[in-house]
Amino acid sequence: MATPMQARAADPAGTARSDAIVEVRDICKRYGDLEALRGINLDFERGKLTTLLGPSGCGKTTLLKIIAGLVPATSGQIRINGRVVTGPGPERAFVFQDFALMPWATVLRNVGFGLELKGVPQAERHRIARHYIGEVGLSGFEEKYPHELSGGMRQRVGIARAFSVNADVLLLDEPFSAVDEQNRRKFQEDLLRLVDKERKTFLFVTHSIEEAVYVSDRIVLLSPRPGRVSQIIEPAIDRTAAPDVIRRDKGYLDVVEEIWQGLRQYAE
Amino acid sequence: MTLFGIRIPMMTSLIFWALVWEIVGRMDVIFLIPPMTSVIAAGIGLVQTGSWQSATVITLRSFALGMAMAIAVGVPLGVAMGRVKVVDNIFGLWVNMFVSAPLSALVPILMILFGLGETTVFVTVFLFAVWIIVLDARAGVMQVPPSLIEMGRCYGASRFTIFTKIILLSALPEILAGIRIGLIRGVKGVVIGQILVSVIGYGELFELYSRSFDMERFWALTIILFAAAMLLSAAVEHFEKRIEYYAGAR
Amino acid sequence: MHMAASPHKVGATGGAGSGSSSIVETLAEFARRRKSFWVVVSLAILFTAWEIAGRVPISFAFPTFLETLSALIEMALDGTLLPAYLITFQPLLLGVAVSAVLGIGLGIVMGLSDKAEWLLAPVFIVLQAAPMAALVPLVTFVYGIGLVAKTLAVIMLALPVIVLNSYKAVRHVNPSLVDMCRSFQGTRMQQIFKIIIPDATPVLFAGLRLGIAAGFIGVMLAELLITPTGIGDLITYHRSVANYAHMYAAVASIIAVSTLTLAALQYVELRFLRPEKRRK
């Protein structure tokens, strides 16, 4: 099942050569008798958007949370910028599936919360927060509360919060799963624009094949029970084209089909 | 809590507190707290006395009658409130009011209406238990998924069948939860009723022991009561767990 | 919403059957739009039933609603009711204040620390389920029949409720928010004060409300059982002189006061603490 590309990722010599900002080494995770992840080796290149894709139960969210330092691995190592990490750190920011917004705080305070925890003075953190609120298209909503926003808008707040701490790596855990289909497409387009503009490294978890192909530079397919890397695909889609052109592009459709063929054996 | 890698069950701390009690009792700090061991000894002696046995029979009788009445009135009223808007509008205010009202203030009225006897205690138990049973039965009936009822109608079930086979069964977990809380409140009701009436059942015994400063027996009786309340609650909880499999599926 | 309410209410209770269809329609529309309409109907039905039962009478000790009402007004005007409440509220407020500070504090500690949970949670679980009223006579041995004993009776009933609700509030904090705080490298103190306590606040407050309800039961128990003072004295005195209308009025007034207090607290809770449940 191992592909040449996976072998490259697992090869320590290869890592020294490439510009890997996040290195995952022999990560295993067990919950009691349940083996969630087995021997994961991956490198994530600086400035790229990599997607972890797989059926439910393949451990993709667990892997992302291990990289974030929110969940301890049973064995193995995570290195960020070459340094081993065991907990959350300032070079990573997490975007939560359920948004994780504080219901008692305004959009402005929610976005600036990461800075608030670091002790950044109020004026400074409000300036930064307002900037990223504008970047995600929520200008004018600074004083609203999360319950006054739609699901899509709430996740924009979550993304603005992650941007405002100026981390190198953004970890996004199924950020659009609670957003309806129309808004989701708009969101994906906006995300690509931000990826282009902010020059950060993105790790993205999703279970939508189309979404993965549309937004990713690289797709890591995970197989379930226990979670392992089964395939790595680099879609190589021309992102300068208009979104509707991309969605009808032959290359795009072929990659979607290829991934589906790889995953259909796991469908129930 | 885990200590040295061993999980210690939570309720074991009660043993720790019993030990603390024993030590405080042995130190003879205040006469109010005799050693735990002598309380237990008094308890063993107490349950063999005729006065305890007859007090227990009286207490259990008022409690059982009051609870039976509370369930017999509370569940149908709650179901009616959940299904019929007018009933809900009329009774909602009173049920919500009495569920958290200081019912201890009502006992003197019950005492003049029903006399200083078992009837007053029985009505007190009923009044303490019934409201929460009504509210939970109402909540259970109201949260029956509409799609379940529509499913019944699609397959041609009569209104009666829908009511008995879908609505009531679907509301059963909440109804039972209400009865469990009602039981705990009923125990409080029986004690408050008997203590205020103070001439029957455990109320009479408490009065007797506290007036003669018989602390061993006072505490023994208290512990028996507390244990009975906990056992009752645990028993209903166990029964609730057996039907939880379909409550969780909703 | 601003239409004059009283004519409709009178119409609803008085001549429901005789009205023309337009009045019926207006009434139906009104009933749909205004919850207070049903409050009035529901009060009217009970008071009418009470009046009828009193006139039958079902018992020599059962005054009519109107007799009770006039007794209540009389007590309110001749200056017996207010001083009685001032006396009753002393142990109640003291007991609730002590239970609130101690209970929320202990509950939060139990929610945050496994060791505190192991040590204290079972005790309060037992105390909440158990009939604490049995212990009320005991406090009189140590603290006599004064304010301290009554305050203790309030605490005994209110504290376990507040402790257990605070503990549950902290244990049920949204784990995703705690993860969020960790992912931004929040310290444990920041986690507690910026995430856990704010997120638990609505449930903490709801627990406080339940504690106050228990406190009302406790204070009435204390005033009836330890020595008659305040409202308990009014109830006991008027009972002893067979002045039943006044006795009923005192009981009804304490139930009404407790209900209004709890309703006001619930309003505060919905209005200020749960923005997500607030309408509009």
Coordinates of N, CA and C in Angstrom, one line a residue, chain B residues 188 191 226, chain C residues 126-137 156-157 160 221:
Chain B
K188 N -38.2 13.5 52.1 CA -38.1 14.8 52.9 C -39.5 15.2 53.4
V191 N -40.5 13.2 56.5 CA -39.8 13.6 57.7 C -40.3 15.0 58.2
F226 N -31.2 8.4 56.4 CA -30.4 8.8 55.3 C -30.1 7.6 54.3
Chain C
V126 N -25.0 12.7 49.7 CA -25.8 12.1 50.8 C -26.7 13.2 51.4
L127 N -26.0 14.4 51.7 CA -26.8 15.4 52.4 C -27.9 16.0 51.5
Q128 N -27.7 16.0 50.2 CA -28.8 16.5 49.3 C -29.9 15.6 49.2
A129 N -29.6 14.3 49.2 CA -30.7 13.3 49.0 C -31.4 13.1 50.3
A130 N -30.7 13.3 51.4 CA -31.2 12.9 52.7 C -32.2 14.0 53.3
P131 N -33.1 13.6 54.2 CA -34.0 14.5 54.8 C -33.3 15.3 55.9
M132 N -32.7 16.4 55.5 CA -31.9 17.2 56.5 C -32.8 17.8 57.6
A133 N -34.1 17.9 57.3 CA -35.0 18.4 58.3 C -34.9 17.7 59.7
A134 N -34.5 16.4 59.6 CA -34.4 15.6 60.8 C -33.3 16.2 61.8
L135 N -32.4 17.0 61.2 CA -31.3 17.5 62.0 C -31.6 18.8 62.6
V136 N -32.7 19.4 62.2 CA -33.0 20.8 62.7 C -33.1 20.8 64.2
P137 N -33.7 19.9 64.9 CA -33.8 19.9 66.3 C -32.4 20.0 67.0
M156 N -28.2 24.4 56.3 CA -28.3 22.9 56.2 C -29.1 22.5 55.0
L157 N -30.1 23.3 54.7 CA -30.9 22.9 53.5 C -30.4 23.5 52.2
P160 N -26.1 22.1 50.5 CA -25.8 20.9 49.7 C -26.3 21.1 48.2
L221 N -39.2 26.0 58.2 CA -39.1 24.9 59.1 C -38.5 25.4 60.5

